C-alpha cells in the first residue's frame, strides 16, 4: 500500500476519503514494495530478521515454508475454514479494492457481531457501527479501511488455527491494541481498544523488502501513546464475542471494544511519537 510522503494525511479523526492518484493503492511485486512503517520521515528498517530459509514460491504466499495454507489447519466444515482465508489475505490492496473511508476506529469499536457460526460463512460479514458524530456506517469483511488512533499495547499473538497452531514466532500473528484517544492508550484499558493484527504473510513481504515487522520490533517501535494510521482488511473475529464490550457489556473477561479488526494490517504509519498517555497505570 503505497503512500506519497509529500502528501501526508492530517492527524485528525474527521471523515477521510481514500486519496486518488498519488495516494492510491497498487499491487506490486514483493521485491518492489516500499517501506510502510514511517517515523517522522525516517524509515524503520530491518533489524536482522530474515524470511524462512525455504521461502514461498516467488510471487505467492498462499502456502508458507512450514506448509501452512490459507485455510490453516481448519477442516472444510469448520467456521475457521473460511475465516482463516480472510485472516491470511496477503496481497496488497489496489486502487480497485473496496476501501471504506468512513470506517473509523469509533465505527469498528461500536459495530456488533453475531455468534460464531458452526460452519464456514458463505459471504463476508457486514455490520453497522456509529462514527464520532453518531452517524451509522456499514462495514464489511470485503472492505479495506484505515483507522487513526493511539497505540495502547503490542503483544505476540497466540497459538491459532489460521497459523496451523504454530508456536514459531515468525509464523504467529502480532496483536496491536489501538485506542481512539490517549486516555485509554495503555494495556489496562484494552476494553476500549480495537485490535489490529500483523500476520506472517505480510511480515514476510516486509522482510523481503528489507523491513522488519517482527513482533519484537513492533513492540519496541510502537510504544503506548504513539499516534498511528493503520490500514488493512476488515475482519469480524466472531469467536471473541464473550470478550467484546459492545457484544457482552456485562461479561467478566472483556479485553476488546468489539470483534471487528483490521486483520491483516498492510500499512502502518507513525504520525507522531509516543506521548504521555493517561494510562501509565
PDB file of C-alpha atoms in Angstrom:
ATOM      1  CA  UNK A   1       0.000   0.000   0.000  1.00  0.00           C
ATOM      2  CA  UNK A   2       1.956   2.991  -1.216  1.00  0.00           C
ATOM      3  CA  UNK A   3       1.755   6.391   0.396  1.00  0.00           C
ATOM      4  CA  UNK A   4       3.187   9.526  -1.152  1.00  0.00           C
ATOM      5  CA  UNK A   5       5.403  11.095   1.539  1.00  0.00           C
ATOM      6  CA  UNK A   6       4.869  14.535   0.045  1.00  0.00           C
ATOM      7  CA  UNK A   7       1.153  14.429   0.814  1.00  0.00           C
ATOM      8  CA  UNK A   8       0.865  13.309   4.446  1.00  0.00           C
ATOM      9  CA  UNK A   9      -2.592  12.823   5.888  1.00  0.00           C
ATOM     10  CA  UNK A  10      -3.646  15.187   8.665  1.00  0.00           C
ATOM     11  CA  UNK A  11      -3.770  13.601  12.127  1.00  0.00           C
ATOM     12  CA  UNK A  12      -7.491  14.132  12.545  1.00  0.00           C
ATOM     13  CA  UNK A  13     -10.442  11.914  13.257  1.00  0.00           C
ATOM     14  CA  UNK A  14     -12.730  13.511  10.731  1.00  0.00           C
ATOM     15  CA  UNK A  15     -14.100  11.665   7.733  1.00  0.00           C
ATOM     16  CA  UNK A  16     -11.301  10.856   5.277  1.00  0.00           C
ATOM     17  CA  UNK A  17     -11.855   9.798   1.722  1.00  0.00           C
ATOM     18  CA  UNK A  18      -9.299   7.458   0.191  1.00  0.00           C
ATOM     19  CA  UNK A  19      -6.972   9.723  -1.799  1.00  0.00           C
ATOM     20  CA  UNK A  20      -6.865   9.328  -5.547  1.00  0.00           C
ATOM     21  CA  UNK A  21      -3.821   9.393  -7.746  1.00  0.00           C
ATOM     22  CA  UNK A  22      -0.586   9.579  -5.793  1.00  0.00           C
ATOM     23  CA  UNK A  23      -2.099   8.067  -2.668  1.00  0.00           C
ATOM     24  CA  UNK A  24      -3.837   5.156  -4.339  1.00  0.00           C
ATOM     25  CA  UNK A  25      -3.113   1.558  -3.500  1.00  0.00           C
ATOM     26  CA  UNK A  26      -1.413  -0.661  -6.017  1.00  0.00           C
ATOM     27  CA  UNK A  27      -0.425  -4.297  -6.154  1.00  0.00           C
ATOM     28  CA  UNK A  28       3.281  -4.647  -6.791  1.00  0.00           C
ATOM     29  CA  UNK A  29       5.766  -7.463  -6.876  1.00  0.00           C
ATOM     30  CA  UNK A  30       7.011  -8.378  -3.424  1.00  0.00           C
ATOM     31  CA  UNK A  31      10.561  -7.379  -4.304  1.00  0.00           C
ATOM     32  CA  UNK A  32       9.415  -3.910  -5.359  1.00  0.00           C
ATOM     33  CA  UNK A  33       7.489  -2.922  -2.244  1.00  0.00           C
ATOM     34  CA  UNK A  34       8.461   0.225  -0.397  1.00  0.00           C
ATOM     35  CA  UNK A  35       8.734   0.774   3.344  1.00  0.00           C
ATOM     36  CA  UNK A  36       5.422   1.144   5.109  1.00  0.00           C
ATOM     37  CA  UNK A  37       6.498   1.884   8.659  1.00  0.00           C
ATOM     38  CA  UNK A  38       7.438   5.530   8.761  1.00  0.00           C
ATOM     39  CA  UNK A  39       8.517   7.513  11.808  1.00  0.00           C
ATOM     40  CA  UNK A  40       8.737  11.291  11.408  1.00  0.00           C
ATOM     41  CA  UNK A  41      10.030  10.859   7.882  1.00  0.00           C
ATOM     42  CA  UNK A  42      12.568   8.134   8.630  1.00  0.00           C
ATOM     43  CA  UNK A  43      12.148   4.544   7.527  1.00  0.00           C
ATOM     44  CA  UNK A  44      12.198   1.893  10.233  1.00  0.00           C
ATOM     45  CA  UNK A  45      14.383  -0.679   8.512  1.00  0.00           C
ATOM     46  CA  UNK A  46      15.008  -4.353   9.114  1.00  0.00           C
ATOM     47  CA  UNK A  47      16.991  -5.434  12.149  1.00  0.00           C
ATOM     48  CA  UNK A  48      18.317  -8.789  11.110  1.00  0.00           C
ATOM     49  CA  UNK A  49      15.006 -10.646  10.765  1.00  0.00           C
ATOM     50  CA  UNK A  50      15.015 -12.785   7.649  1.00  0.00           C
ATOM     51  CA  UNK A  51      12.452 -14.759   5.695  1.00  0.00           C
ATOM     52  CA  UNK A  52      12.332 -18.530   6.234  1.00  0.00           C
ATOM     53  CA  UNK A  53      15.272 -20.348   4.647  1.00  0.00           C
ATOM     54  CA  UNK A  54      12.893 -22.250   2.384  1.00  0.00           C
ATOM     55  CA  UNK A  55      10.734 -19.341   1.374  1.00  0.00           C
ATOM     56  CA  UNK A  56       7.486 -19.421  -0.601  1.00  0.00           C
ATOM     57  CA  UNK A  57       7.333 -19.539  -4.367  1.00  0.00           C
ATOM     58  CA  UNK A  58       8.177 -16.028  -5.635  1.00  0.00           C
ATOM     59  CA  UNK A  59       5.026 -14.000  -6.076  1.00  0.00           C
ATOM     60  CA  UNK A  60       2.863 -16.269  -3.929  1.00  0.00           C
ATOM     61  CA  UNK A  61       2.414 -16.627  -0.197  1.00  0.00           C
ATOM     62  CA  UNK A  62      -0.591 -18.953  -0.315  1.00  0.00           C
ATOM     63  CA  UNK A  63       1.477 -21.721   1.286  1.00  0.00           C
ATOM     64  CA  UNK A  64       4.243 -20.845   3.733  1.00  0.00           C
ATOM     65  CA  UNK A  65       7.568 -22.615   4.123  1.00  0.00           C
ATOM     66  CA  UNK A  66       6.200 -24.557   7.099  1.00  0.00           C
ATOM     67  CA  UNK A  67       3.412 -25.938   4.881  1.00  0.00           C
ATOM     68  CA  UNK A  68       0.621 -23.810   6.326  1.00  0.00           C
ATOM     69  CA  UNK A  69      -2.018 -22.963   3.704  1.00  0.00           C
ATOM     70  CA  UNK A  70      -4.510 -20.106   3.526  1.00  0.00           C
ATOM     71  CA  UNK A  71      -7.072 -22.139   5.489  1.00  0.00           C
ATOM     72  CA  UNK A  72      -4.627 -23.002   8.275  1.00  0.00           C
ATOM     73  CA  UNK A  73      -5.375 -26.324   9.899  1.00  0.00           C
ATOM     74  CA  UNK A  74      -9.170 -25.942   9.764  1.00  0.00           C
ATOM     75  CA  UNK A  75     -11.353 -28.571   8.112  1.00  0.00           C
ATOM     76  CA  UNK A  76     -13.830 -27.607   5.353  1.00  0.00           C
ATOM     77  CA  UNK A  77     -16.751 -27.971   7.761  1.00  0.00           C
ATOM     78  CA  UNK A  78     -15.428 -25.554  10.383  1.00  0.00           C
ATOM     79  CA  UNK A  79     -16.122 -21.809  10.640  1.00  0.00           C
ATOM     80  CA  UNK A  80     -12.390 -21.243  10.736  1.00  0.00           C
ATOM     81  CA  UNK A  81     -12.020 -22.652   7.202  1.00  0.00           C
ATOM     82  CA  UNK A  82     -13.449 -19.510   5.593  1.00  0.00           C
ATOM     83  CA  UNK A  83     -12.386 -17.190   8.437  1.00  0.00           C
ATOM     84  CA  UNK A  84      -8.748 -18.237   8.091  1.00  0.00           C
ATOM     85  CA  UNK A  85      -8.764 -17.406   4.398  1.00  0.00           C
ATOM     86  CA  UNK A  86      -9.791 -13.853   5.309  1.00  0.00           C
ATOM     87  CA  UNK A  87      -7.226 -13.579   8.083  1.00  0.00           C
ATOM     88  CA  UNK A  88      -4.480 -14.791   5.758  1.00  0.00           C
ATOM     89  CA  UNK A  89      -5.104 -12.374   2.878  1.00  0.00           C
ATOM     90  CA  UNK A  90      -1.689 -11.140   1.808  1.00  0.00           C
ATOM     91  CA  UNK A  91      -1.898  -9.263  -1.498  1.00  0.00           C
ATOM     92  CA  UNK A  92      -1.534  -5.529  -1.036  1.00  0.00           C
ATOM     93  CA  UNK A  93      -4.830  -3.732  -1.705  1.00  0.00           C
ATOM     94  CA  UNK A  94      -5.063  -1.966  -5.035  1.00  0.00           C
ATOM     95  CA  UNK A  95      -6.943   1.058  -6.281  1.00  0.00           C
ATOM     96  CA  UNK A  96      -9.873  -1.099  -7.352  1.00  0.00           C
ATOM     97  CA  UNK A  97     -10.310  -2.678  -3.913  1.00  0.00           C
ATOM     98  CA  UNK A  98     -13.303  -1.723  -1.780  1.00  0.00           C
ATOM     99  CA  UNK A  99     -11.937   0.990   0.531  1.00  0.00           C
ATOM    100  CA  UNK A 100     -14.327   2.275   3.203  1.00  0.00           C
ATOM    101  CA  UNK A 101     -13.258   5.820   4.035  1.00  0.00           C
ATOM    102  CA  UNK A 102     -15.938   6.073   6.729  1.00  0.00           C
ATOM    103  CA  UNK A 103     -14.710   3.109   8.795  1.00  0.00           C
ATOM    104  CA  UNK A 104     -13.052   4.978  11.663  1.00  0.00           C
ATOM    105  CA  UNK A 105     -11.890   3.398  14.910  1.00  0.00           C
ATOM    106  CA  UNK A 106     -15.155   4.561  16.516  1.00  0.00           C
ATOM    107  CA  UNK A 107     -17.165   2.698  13.876  1.00  0.00           C
ATOM    108  CA  UNK A 108     -15.236  -0.539  14.403  1.00  0.00           C
ATOM    109  CA  UNK A 109     -15.480  -0.216  18.188  1.00  0.00           C
ATOM    110  CA  UNK A 110     -19.269   0.194  18.075  1.00  0.00           C
ATOM    111  CA  UNK A 111     -20.110  -2.470  15.474  1.00  0.00           C
ATOM    112  CA  UNK A 112     -21.690  -5.619  16.965  1.00  0.00           C
ATOM    113  CA  UNK A 113     -21.014  -9.197  15.928  1.00  0.00           C
ATOM    114  CA  UNK A 114     -23.116 -12.334  15.565  1.00  0.00           C
ATOM    115  CA  UNK A 115     -22.268 -15.513  17.480  1.00  0.00           C
ATOM    116  CA  UNK A 116     -19.598 -17.677  15.901  1.00  0.00           C
ATOM    117  CA  UNK A 117     -21.232 -19.919  13.266  1.00  0.00           C
ATOM    118  CA  UNK A 118     -20.830 -23.682  13.305  1.00  0.00           C
ATOM    119  CA  UNK A 119     -19.843 -23.875   9.644  1.00  0.00           C
ATOM    120  CA  UNK A 120     -17.965 -21.692   7.120  1.00  0.00           C
ATOM    121  CA  UNK A 121     -19.502 -18.340   6.274  1.00  0.00           C
ATOM    122  CA  UNK A 122     -20.971 -18.237   2.796  1.00  0.00           C
ATOM    123  CA  UNK A 123     -20.454 -14.489   2.402  1.00  0.00           C
ATOM    124  CA  UNK A 124     -18.452 -11.680   4.023  1.00  0.00           C
ATOM    125  CA  UNK A 125     -19.939 -10.492   7.297  1.00  0.00           C
ATOM    126  CA  UNK A 126     -21.414  -6.985   7.352  1.00  0.00           C
ATOM    127  CA  UNK A 127     -22.494  -4.858  10.323  1.00  0.00           C
ATOM    128  CA  UNK A 128     -23.333  -1.269  11.243  1.00  0.00           C
ATOM    129  CA  UNK A 129     -21.355   0.877  13.672  1.00  0.00           C
ATOM    130  CA  UNK A 130     -21.503   4.582  14.530  1.00  0.00           C
ATOM    131  CA  UNK A 131     -18.903   7.229  13.870  1.00  0.00           C
ATOM    132  CA  UNK A 132     -17.800  10.014  16.215  1.00  0.00           C
ATOM    133  CA  UNK A 133     -20.835  12.077  15.218  1.00  0.00           C
ATOM    134  CA  UNK A 134     -23.269   9.208  15.843  1.00  0.00           C
ATOM    135  CA  UNK A 135     -23.895   8.524  12.152  1.00  0.00           C
ATOM    136  CA  UNK A 136     -24.478   4.900  11.141  1.00  0.00           C
ATOM    137  CA  UNK A 137     -21.755   3.382   8.960  1.00  0.00           C
ATOM    138  CA  UNK A 138     -21.899  -0.067   7.361  1.00  0.00           C
ATOM    139  CA  UNK A 139     -18.675  -2.078   7.364  1.00  0.00           C
ATOM    140  CA  UNK A 140     -17.970  -5.388   5.674  1.00  0.00           C
ATOM    141  CA  UNK A 141     -15.263  -8.045   5.552  1.00  0.00           C
ATOM    142  CA  UNK A 142     -14.831  -7.454   1.831  1.00  0.00           C
ATOM    143  CA  UNK A 143     -13.641  -3.901   2.530  1.00  0.00           C
ATOM    144  CA  UNK A 144     -10.358  -2.263   3.438  1.00  0.00           C
ATOM    145  CA  UNK A 145     -10.047   0.649   5.837  1.00  0.00           C
ATOM    146  CA  UNK A 146      -7.685   2.993   7.660  1.00  0.00           C
ATOM    147  CA  UNK A 147      -8.022   3.961  11.313  1.00  0.00           C
ATOM    148  CA  UNK A 148      -6.455   6.855  13.196  1.00  0.00           C
ATOM    149  CA  UNK A 149      -5.585   6.197  16.844  1.00  0.00           C
ATOM    150  CA  UNK A 150      -3.013   5.670  19.569  1.00  0.00           C
ATOM    151  CA  UNK A 151      -1.058   2.546  20.415  1.00  0.00           C
ATOM    152  CA  UNK A 152      -2.169   1.004  23.699  1.00  0.00           C
ATOM    153  CA  UNK A 153      -0.417  -2.357  23.699  1.00  0.00           C
ATOM    154  CA  UNK A 154       1.530  -4.651  21.361  1.00  0.00           C
ATOM    155  CA  UNK A 155       1.927  -8.354  22.098  1.00  0.00           C
ATOM    156  CA  UNK A 156       2.571 -11.710  20.416  1.00  0.00           C
ATOM    157  CA  UNK A 157      -0.496 -13.500  19.124  1.00  0.00           C
ATOM    158  CA  UNK A 158      -1.484 -16.877  20.494  1.00  0.00           C
ATOM    159  CA  UNK A 159      -1.441 -20.374  19.014  1.00  0.00           C
ATOM    160  CA  UNK A 160      -4.145 -20.122  16.353  1.00  0.00           C
ATOM    161  CA  UNK A 161      -5.840 -22.232  13.704  1.00  0.00           C
ATOM    162  CA  UNK A 162      -5.099 -19.667  10.972  1.00  0.00           C
ATOM    163  CA  UNK A 163      -1.384 -20.256  11.544  1.00  0.00           C
ATOM    164  CA  UNK A 164      -1.675 -24.050  11.786  1.00  0.00           C
ATOM    165  CA  UNK A 165      -1.173 -23.832  15.572  1.00  0.00           C
ATOM    166  CA  UNK A 166       2.448 -22.839  15.058  1.00  0.00           C
ATOM    167  CA  UNK A 167       4.469 -21.817  18.117  1.00  0.00           C
ATOM    168  CA  UNK A 168       7.268 -20.344  15.994  1.00  0.00           C
ATOM    169  CA  UNK A 169       7.131 -16.514  16.400  1.00  0.00           C
ATOM    170  CA  UNK A 170       7.738 -15.900  12.680  1.00  0.00           C
ATOM    171  CA  UNK A 171       4.561 -17.854  11.885  1.00  0.00           C
ATOM    172  CA  UNK A 172       2.402 -16.247  14.585  1.00  0.00           C
ATOM    173  CA  UNK A 173       0.413 -13.007  14.466  1.00  0.00           C
ATOM    174  CA  UNK A 174       1.229  -9.791  16.297  1.00  0.00           C
ATOM    175  CA  UNK A 175      -1.712  -8.249  18.171  1.00  0.00           C
ATOM    176  CA  UNK A 176      -1.818  -4.453  18.370  1.00  0.00           C
ATOM    177  CA  UNK A 177      -4.382  -2.655  20.528  1.00  0.00           C
ATOM    178  CA  UNK A 178      -5.315   0.783  19.209  1.00  0.00           C
ATOM    179  CA  UNK A 179      -7.152   3.355  21.333  1.00  0.00           C
ATOM    180  CA  UNK A 180      -9.222   6.225  19.917  1.00  0.00           C
ATOM    181  CA  UNK A 181      -7.578   8.588  22.412  1.00  0.00           C
ATOM    182  CA  UNK A 182      -4.577   8.978  24.701  1.00  0.00           C
ATOM    183  CA  UNK A 183      -6.655   8.401  27.822  1.00  0.00           C
ATOM    184  CA  UNK A 184      -7.023   4.696  27.076  1.00  0.00           C
ATOM    185  CA  UNK A 185      -3.663   4.190  25.360  1.00  0.00           C
ATOM    186  CA  UNK A 186      -2.458   1.590  27.850  1.00  0.00           C
ATOM    187  CA  UNK A 187      -2.754  -2.164  28.347  1.00  0.00           C
ATOM    188  CA  UNK A 188      -5.131  -1.820  31.290  1.00  0.00           C
ATOM    189  CA  UNK A 189      -7.867  -0.223  29.164  1.00  0.00           C
ATOM    190  CA  UNK A 190      -7.963  -2.808  26.376  1.00  0.00           C
ATOM    191  CA  UNK A 191     -11.760  -2.940  26.551  1.00  0.00           C
ATOM    192  CA  UNK A 192     -11.838   0.457  24.827  1.00  0.00           C
ATOM    193  CA  UNK A 193      -9.423  -0.549  22.070  1.00  0.00           C
ATOM    194  CA  UNK A 194      -9.727  -2.032  18.601  1.00  0.00           C
ATOM    195  CA  UNK A 195      -7.359  -4.902  17.790  1.00  0.00           C
ATOM    196  CA  UNK A 196      -5.360  -4.976  14.566  1.00  0.00           C
ATOM    197  CA  UNK A 197      -3.140  -7.884  13.572  1.00  0.00           C
ATOM    198  CA  UNK A 198       0.113  -8.234  11.658  1.00  0.00           C
ATOM    199  CA  UNK A 199       0.223 -11.673  10.051  1.00  0.00           C
ATOM    200  CA  UNK A 200       3.110 -13.944   8.986  1.00  0.00           C
ATOM    201  CA  UNK A 201       2.457 -13.491   5.271  1.00  0.00           C
ATOM    202  CA  UNK A 202       2.505  -9.701   5.329  1.00  0.00           C
ATOM    203  CA  UNK A 203       5.501  -9.821   7.672  1.00  0.00           C
ATOM    204  CA  UNK A 204       7.367 -11.949   5.107  1.00  0.00           C
ATOM    205  CA  UNK A 205       6.526  -9.421   2.401  1.00  0.00           C
ATOM    206  CA  UNK A 206       8.104  -6.706   4.520  1.00  0.00           C
ATOM    207  CA  UNK A 207      11.171  -8.825   5.259  1.00  0.00           C
ATOM    208  CA  UNK A 208      11.643  -9.472   1.554  1.00  0.00           C
ATOM    209  CA  UNK A 209      11.631  -5.693   1.134  1.00  0.00           C
ATOM    210  CA  UNK A 210      14.224  -5.277   3.868  1.00  0.00           C
ATOM    211  CA  UNK A 211      11.841  -4.074   6.578  1.00  0.00           C
ATOM    212  CA  UNK A 212      11.290  -5.582   9.982  1.00  0.00           C
ATOM    213  CA  UNK A 213       7.728  -6.238  11.145  1.00  0.00           C
ATOM    214  CA  UNK A 214       8.724  -8.849  13.711  1.00  0.00           C
ATOM    215  CA  UNK A 215       6.766  -8.762  16.953  1.00  0.00           C
ATOM    216  CA  UNK A 216       9.839  -7.702  18.917  1.00  0.00           C
ATOM    217  CA  UNK A 217      10.478  -4.723  16.634  1.00  0.00           C
ATOM    218  CA  UNK A 218       6.835  -3.665  16.657  1.00  0.00           C
ATOM    219  CA  UNK A 219       6.836  -3.821  20.465  1.00  0.00           C
ATOM    220  CA  UNK A 220       9.944  -1.650  20.675  1.00  0.00           C
ATOM    221  CA  UNK A 221       8.812   0.795  17.969  1.00  0.00           C
ATOM    222  CA  UNK A 222       5.105   1.207  18.735  1.00  0.00           C
ATOM    223  CA  UNK A 223       5.192   2.483  22.302  1.00  0.00           C
ATOM    224  CA  UNK A 224       1.949   3.238  24.187  1.00  0.00           C
ATOM    225  CA  UNK A 225       0.662   6.643  23.177  1.00  0.00           C
ATOM    226  CA  UNK A 226       2.207   6.563  19.687  1.00  0.00           C
ATOM    227  CA  UNK A 227      -0.135   8.244  17.191  1.00  0.00           C
ATOM    228  CA  UNK A 228      -0.665   5.967  14.186  1.00  0.00           C
ATOM    229  CA  UNK A 229      -2.609   5.443  10.988  1.00  0.00           C
ATOM    230  CA  UNK A 230      -3.141   1.728  10.403  1.00  0.00           C
ATOM    231  CA  UNK A 231      -4.637   0.249   7.236  1.00  0.00           C
ATOM    232  CA  UNK A 232      -5.671  -3.173   6.035  1.00  0.00           C
ATOM    233  CA  UNK A 233      -8.552  -5.572   5.573  1.00  0.00           C
ATOM    234  CA  UNK A 234     -11.640  -5.534   7.799  1.00  0.00           C
ATOM    235  CA  UNK A 235     -12.449  -8.751   9.649  1.00  0.00           C
ATOM    236  CA  UNK A 236     -15.091  -9.758  12.210  1.00  0.00           C
ATOM    237  CA  UNK A 237     -13.453 -12.189  14.646  1.00  0.00           C
ATOM    238  CA  UNK A 238     -16.761 -13.620  15.836  1.00  0.00           C
ATOM    239  CA  UNK A 239     -15.302 -16.150  18.248  1.00  0.00           C
ATOM    240  CA  UNK A 240     -14.402 -13.328  20.645  1.00  0.00           C
ATOM    241  CA  UNK A 241     -17.945 -12.106  21.310  1.00  0.00           C
ATOM    242  CA  UNK A 242     -17.666 -13.039  25.028  1.00  0.00           C
ATOM    243  CA  UNK A 243     -14.612 -10.759  25.238  1.00  0.00           C
ATOM    244  CA  UNK A 244     -16.137  -7.820  23.366  1.00  0.00           C
ATOM    245  CA  UNK A 245     -17.505  -4.802  25.260  1.00  0.00           C
ATOM    246  CA  UNK A 246     -20.126  -3.983  22.602  1.00  0.00           C
ATOM    247  CA  UNK A 247     -21.359  -7.598  22.454  1.00  0.00           C
ATOM    248  CA  UNK A 248     -21.034  -8.613  26.117  1.00  0.00           C
ATOM    249  CA  UNK A 249     -21.178  -5.414  28.201  1.00  0.00           C
ATOM    250  CA  UNK A 250     -21.698  -7.397  31.393  1.00  0.00           C
ATOM    251  CA  UNK A 251     -19.066 -10.020  30.640  1.00  0.00           C
ATOM    252  CA  UNK A 252     -16.396 -10.972  33.147  1.00  0.00           C
ATOM    253  CA  UNK A 253     -13.495 -11.221  30.690  1.00  0.00           C
ATOM    254  CA  UNK A 254     -13.679  -8.160  28.448  1.00  0.00           C
ATOM    255  CA  UNK A 255     -10.443  -7.213  26.684  1.00  0.00           C
ATOM    256  CA  UNK A 256     -11.535  -5.605  23.437  1.00  0.00           C
ATOM    257  CA  UNK A 257     -14.041  -2.991  22.284  1.00  0.00           C
ATOM    258  CA  UNK A 258     -15.595  -5.194  19.601  1.00  0.00           C
ATOM    259  CA  UNK A 259     -14.888  -8.211  17.428  1.00  0.00           C
ATOM    260  CA  UNK A 260     -14.142  -6.043  14.397  1.00  0.00           C
ATOM    261  CA  UNK A 261     -10.471  -5.797  13.499  1.00  0.00           C
ATOM    262  CA  UNK A 262      -8.093  -4.711  10.789  1.00  0.00           C
ATOM    263  CA  UNK A 263      -6.713  -8.152  10.004  1.00  0.00           C
ATOM    264  CA  UNK A 264      -4.338  -8.347   8.275  1.00  0.00           C
ATOM    265  CA  UNK A 265      -2.619  -4.988   8.649  1.00  0.00           C
ATOM    266  CA  UNK A 266      -0.997  -3.898   5.394  1.00  0.00           C
ATOM    267  CA  UNK A 267       0.223  -0.403   6.288  1.00  0.00           C
ATOM    268  CA  UNK A 268       1.441   1.311   9.475  1.00  0.00           C
ATOM    269  CA  UNK A 269       2.303   4.995   9.588  1.00  0.00           C
ATOM    270  CA  UNK A 270       3.581   6.721  12.699  1.00  0.00           C
ATOM    271  CA  UNK A 271       2.002  10.172  12.736  1.00  0.00           C
ATOM    272  CA  UNK A 272       3.561  11.303  15.992  1.00  0.00           C
ATOM    273  CA  UNK A 273       5.916   9.869  18.613  1.00  0.00           C
ATOM    274  CA  UNK A 274       4.789   8.363  21.876  1.00  0.00           C
ATOM    275  CA  UNK A 275       3.127  10.957  24.072  1.00  0.00           C
ATOM    276  CA  UNK A 276       2.349  10.742  27.758  1.00  0.00           C
ATOM    277  CA  UNK A 277      -0.936   8.869  27.864  1.00  0.00           C
ATOM    278  CA  UNK A 278      -3.363   8.896  30.703  1.00  0.00           C
ATOM    279  CA  UNK A 279      -2.728   5.218  31.081  1.00  0.00           C
ATOM    280  CA  UNK A 280       0.530   4.773  32.905  1.00  0.00           C
ATOM    281  CA  UNK A 281      -1.290   2.615  35.401  1.00  0.00           C
TER     282      UNK A 281
END
